[in-house]
Short mmCIF file of C-alpha atoms (C1' of nucleotides) in Angstrom, two decimals:
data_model
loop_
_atom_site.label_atom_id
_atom_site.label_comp_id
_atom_site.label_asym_id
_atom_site.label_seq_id
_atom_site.Cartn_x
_atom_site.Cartn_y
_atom_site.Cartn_z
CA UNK A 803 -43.66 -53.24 9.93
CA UNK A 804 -41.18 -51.69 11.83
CA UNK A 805 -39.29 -48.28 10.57
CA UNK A 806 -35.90 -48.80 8.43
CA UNK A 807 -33.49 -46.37 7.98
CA UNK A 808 -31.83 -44.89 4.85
CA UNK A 809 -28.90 -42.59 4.06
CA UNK A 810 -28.74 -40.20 0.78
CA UNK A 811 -26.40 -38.31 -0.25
CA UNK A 812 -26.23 -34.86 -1.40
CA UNK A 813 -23.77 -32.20 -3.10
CA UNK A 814 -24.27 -29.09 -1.09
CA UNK A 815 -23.43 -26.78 -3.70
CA UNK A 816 -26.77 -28.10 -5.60
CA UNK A 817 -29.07 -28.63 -2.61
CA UNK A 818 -28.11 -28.48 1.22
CA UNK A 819 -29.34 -29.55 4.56
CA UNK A 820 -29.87 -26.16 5.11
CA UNK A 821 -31.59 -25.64 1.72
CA UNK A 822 -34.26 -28.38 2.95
CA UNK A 823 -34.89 -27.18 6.11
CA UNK A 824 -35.64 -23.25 4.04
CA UNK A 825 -37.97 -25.50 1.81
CA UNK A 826 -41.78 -25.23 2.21
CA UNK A 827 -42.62 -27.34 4.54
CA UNK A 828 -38.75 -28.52 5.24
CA UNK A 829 -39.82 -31.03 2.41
CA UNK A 830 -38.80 -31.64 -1.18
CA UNK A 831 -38.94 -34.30 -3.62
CA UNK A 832 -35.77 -36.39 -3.66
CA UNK A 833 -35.54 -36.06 -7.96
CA UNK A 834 -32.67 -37.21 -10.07
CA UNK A 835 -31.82 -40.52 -9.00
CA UNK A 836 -30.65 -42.40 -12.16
CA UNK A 837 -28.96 -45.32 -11.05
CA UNK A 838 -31.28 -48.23 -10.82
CA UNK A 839 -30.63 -49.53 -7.35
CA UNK A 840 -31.24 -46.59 -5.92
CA UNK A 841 -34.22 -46.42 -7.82
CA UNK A 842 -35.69 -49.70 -6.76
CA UNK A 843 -34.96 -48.57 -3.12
CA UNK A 844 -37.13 -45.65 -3.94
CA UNK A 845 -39.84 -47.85 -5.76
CA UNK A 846 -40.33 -50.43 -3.49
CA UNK A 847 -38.67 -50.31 0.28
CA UNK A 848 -38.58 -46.79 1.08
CA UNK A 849 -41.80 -46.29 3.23
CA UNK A 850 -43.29 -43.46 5.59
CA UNK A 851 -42.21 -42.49 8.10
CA UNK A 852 -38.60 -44.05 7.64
CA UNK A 853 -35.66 -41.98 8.97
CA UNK A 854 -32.89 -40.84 6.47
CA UNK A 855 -29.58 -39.39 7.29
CA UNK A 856 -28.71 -36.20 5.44
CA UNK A 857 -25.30 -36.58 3.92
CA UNK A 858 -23.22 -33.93 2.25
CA UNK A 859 -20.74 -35.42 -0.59
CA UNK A 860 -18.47 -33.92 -2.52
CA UNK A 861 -17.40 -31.42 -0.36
CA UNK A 862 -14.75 -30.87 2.55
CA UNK A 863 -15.48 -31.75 5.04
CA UNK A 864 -18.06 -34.35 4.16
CA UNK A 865 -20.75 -34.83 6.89
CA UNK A 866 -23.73 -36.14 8.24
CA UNK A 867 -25.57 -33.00 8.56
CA UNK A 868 -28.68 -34.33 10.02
CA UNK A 869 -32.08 -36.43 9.70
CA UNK A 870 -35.03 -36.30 7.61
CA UNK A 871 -38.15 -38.73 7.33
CA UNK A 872 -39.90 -39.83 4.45
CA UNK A 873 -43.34 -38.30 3.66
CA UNK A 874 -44.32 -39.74 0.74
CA UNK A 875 -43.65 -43.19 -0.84
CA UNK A 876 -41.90 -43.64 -4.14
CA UNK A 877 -43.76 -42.33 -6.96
CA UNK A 878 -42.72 -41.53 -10.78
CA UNK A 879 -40.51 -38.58 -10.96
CA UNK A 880 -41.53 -35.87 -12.87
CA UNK A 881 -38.28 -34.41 -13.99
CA UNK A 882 -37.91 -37.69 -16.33
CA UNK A 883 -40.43 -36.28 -18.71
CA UNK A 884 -39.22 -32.71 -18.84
CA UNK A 885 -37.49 -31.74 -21.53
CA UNK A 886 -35.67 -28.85 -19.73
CA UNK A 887 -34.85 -30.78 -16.96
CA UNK A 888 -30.70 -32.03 -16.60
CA UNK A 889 -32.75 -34.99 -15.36
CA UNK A 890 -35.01 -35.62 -18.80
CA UNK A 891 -34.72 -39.26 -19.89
CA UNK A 892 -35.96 -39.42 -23.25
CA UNK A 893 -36.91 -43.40 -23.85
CA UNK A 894 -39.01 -43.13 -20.17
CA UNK A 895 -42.77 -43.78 -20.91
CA UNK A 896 -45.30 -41.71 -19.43
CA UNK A 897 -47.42 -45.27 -18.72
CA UNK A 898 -44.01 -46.90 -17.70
CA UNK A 899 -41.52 -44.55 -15.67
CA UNK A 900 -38.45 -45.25 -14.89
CA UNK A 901 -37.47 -43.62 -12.21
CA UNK A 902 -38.73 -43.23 -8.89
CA UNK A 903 -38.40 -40.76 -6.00
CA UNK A 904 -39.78 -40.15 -2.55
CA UNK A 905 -40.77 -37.17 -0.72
CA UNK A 906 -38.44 -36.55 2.40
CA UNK A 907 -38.71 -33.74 5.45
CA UNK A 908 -36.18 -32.35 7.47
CA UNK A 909 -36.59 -33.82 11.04
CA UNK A 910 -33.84 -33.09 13.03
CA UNK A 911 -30.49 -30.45 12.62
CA UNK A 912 -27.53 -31.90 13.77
CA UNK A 913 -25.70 -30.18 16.96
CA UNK A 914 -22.66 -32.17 16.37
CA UNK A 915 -22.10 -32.69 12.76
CA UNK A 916 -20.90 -35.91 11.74
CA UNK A 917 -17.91 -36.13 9.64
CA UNK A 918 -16.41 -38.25 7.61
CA UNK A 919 -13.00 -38.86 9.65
CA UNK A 920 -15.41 -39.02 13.02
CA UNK A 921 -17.68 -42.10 11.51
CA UNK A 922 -14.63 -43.83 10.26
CA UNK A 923 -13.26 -43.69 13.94
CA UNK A 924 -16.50 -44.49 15.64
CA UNK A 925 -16.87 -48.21 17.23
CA UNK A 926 -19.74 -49.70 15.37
CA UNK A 927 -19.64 -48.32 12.53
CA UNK A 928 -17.00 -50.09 10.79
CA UNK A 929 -19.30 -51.87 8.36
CA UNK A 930 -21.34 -49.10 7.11
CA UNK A 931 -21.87 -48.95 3.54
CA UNK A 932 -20.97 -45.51 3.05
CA UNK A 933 -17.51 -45.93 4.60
CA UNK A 934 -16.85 -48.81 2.23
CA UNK A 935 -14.78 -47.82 -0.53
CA UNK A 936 -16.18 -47.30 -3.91
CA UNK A 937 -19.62 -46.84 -2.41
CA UNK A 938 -21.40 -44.74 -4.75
CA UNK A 939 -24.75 -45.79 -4.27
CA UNK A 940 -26.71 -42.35 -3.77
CA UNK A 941 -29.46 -44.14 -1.54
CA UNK A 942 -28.51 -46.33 1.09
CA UNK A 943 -30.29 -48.55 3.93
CA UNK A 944 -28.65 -47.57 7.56
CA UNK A 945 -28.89 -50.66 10.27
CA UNK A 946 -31.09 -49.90 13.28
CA UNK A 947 -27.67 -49.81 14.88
CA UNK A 948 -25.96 -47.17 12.80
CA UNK A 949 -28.71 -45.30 12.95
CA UNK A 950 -28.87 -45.39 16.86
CA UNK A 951 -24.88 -44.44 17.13
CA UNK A 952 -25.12 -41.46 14.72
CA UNK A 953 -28.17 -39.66 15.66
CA UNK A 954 -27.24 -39.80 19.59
CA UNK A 955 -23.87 -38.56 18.62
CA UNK A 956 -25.11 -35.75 16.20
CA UNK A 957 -28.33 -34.61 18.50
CA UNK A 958 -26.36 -34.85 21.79
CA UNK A 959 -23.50 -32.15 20.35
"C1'" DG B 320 -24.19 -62.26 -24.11
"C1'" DC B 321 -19.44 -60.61 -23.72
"C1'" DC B 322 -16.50 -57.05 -22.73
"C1'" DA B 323 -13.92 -52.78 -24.06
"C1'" DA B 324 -14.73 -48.11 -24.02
"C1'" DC B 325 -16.72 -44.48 -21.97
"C1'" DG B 326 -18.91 -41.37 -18.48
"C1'" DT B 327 -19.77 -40.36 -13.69
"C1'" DT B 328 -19.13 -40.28 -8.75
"C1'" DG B 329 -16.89 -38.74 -5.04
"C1'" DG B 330 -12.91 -39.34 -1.73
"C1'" DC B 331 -8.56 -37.66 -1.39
"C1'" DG C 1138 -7.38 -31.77 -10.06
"C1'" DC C 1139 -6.54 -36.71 -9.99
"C1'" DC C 1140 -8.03 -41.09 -10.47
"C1'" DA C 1141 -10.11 -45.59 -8.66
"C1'" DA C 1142 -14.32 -47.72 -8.63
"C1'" DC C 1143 -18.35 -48.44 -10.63
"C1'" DG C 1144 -22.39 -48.41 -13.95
"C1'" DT C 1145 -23.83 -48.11 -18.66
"C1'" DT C 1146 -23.43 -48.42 -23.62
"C1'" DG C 1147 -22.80 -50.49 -27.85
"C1'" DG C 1148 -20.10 -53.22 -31.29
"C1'" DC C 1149 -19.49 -57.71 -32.33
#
DNA sequence: GCCAACGTTGGC
DNA sequence: GCCAACGTTGGC
């Protein structure tokens, strides 16, 4: 099965590029996902070894700040069943979770940090989910194609 | 099962 | 800070 490629998205304020690549092992679990598309991306087609983009939302200016691979395959998320979690879902059963997450490590920094305004002006991407407006999904696949035009931009510098 | 109301996301 | 787009909830 050949490798797919993902993009998530990520409020900098609340956990960085930078913050991953300070975590042990540059890896953290991807938690708090509560939309269900994203979680059945996480669930089912989100496999090792898979290359995700690092995106930073909510923030100015927004950016691709660089890549990350999935190390572990979706399993339940813990912060679902814990009460003092922002991310506790009460009606989620222990012997049927809800919600799903994967594992991710940072792979590669970014020389050239990809904005926004640059990916909207960059031949080939035009179709790219995240540039489509109203895009909110917080886990999104990445062709083979926009994957190979952003991380040769953002490695090169 | 419809759909209005509501809450959230996230670009601008 | 605004608000459009979207997802979810809940009354009926």
């Amino acid at each position: 099965v050949a490798k797919r490629y993902w993009l998530v998205k990520s409020e900098p304020e609340v956990f960085s590029f930078a913050d991953l690549l300070k975590a042990k092992d540059k890896t953290t679990a991807w938690e708090g996902v509560r939309n269900y598309q994203a979680r059945n991306l996480l669930r089912d087609e989100m496999k090792l070894g898979d290359g995700v983009l690092y995106y930073h939302s909510s923030t100015d200016p927004q950016i691709i700040a660089g890549t990350a691979v999935v190390v572990r395959e979706g399993y339940p998320d813990p912060s679902q069943f814990d009460e003092n979690s922002d991310y506790y879902d009460a009606d989620s059963k222990k012997e049927d979770p809800r919600w799903f997450l994967v594992d991710i490590k940072a792979d590669r920094e970014f020389k050239h940090p990809l904005t926004r305004d640059e990916l909207k002006a960059t031949k080939g991407l035009e179709g790219m989910m995240l540039l489509k407006k109203g895009a909110r999904l917080s886990v999104q696949p990445v062709t083979d194609k926009e994957w190979a035009i952003i991380t040769k931009r953002g490695l090169e510098g």
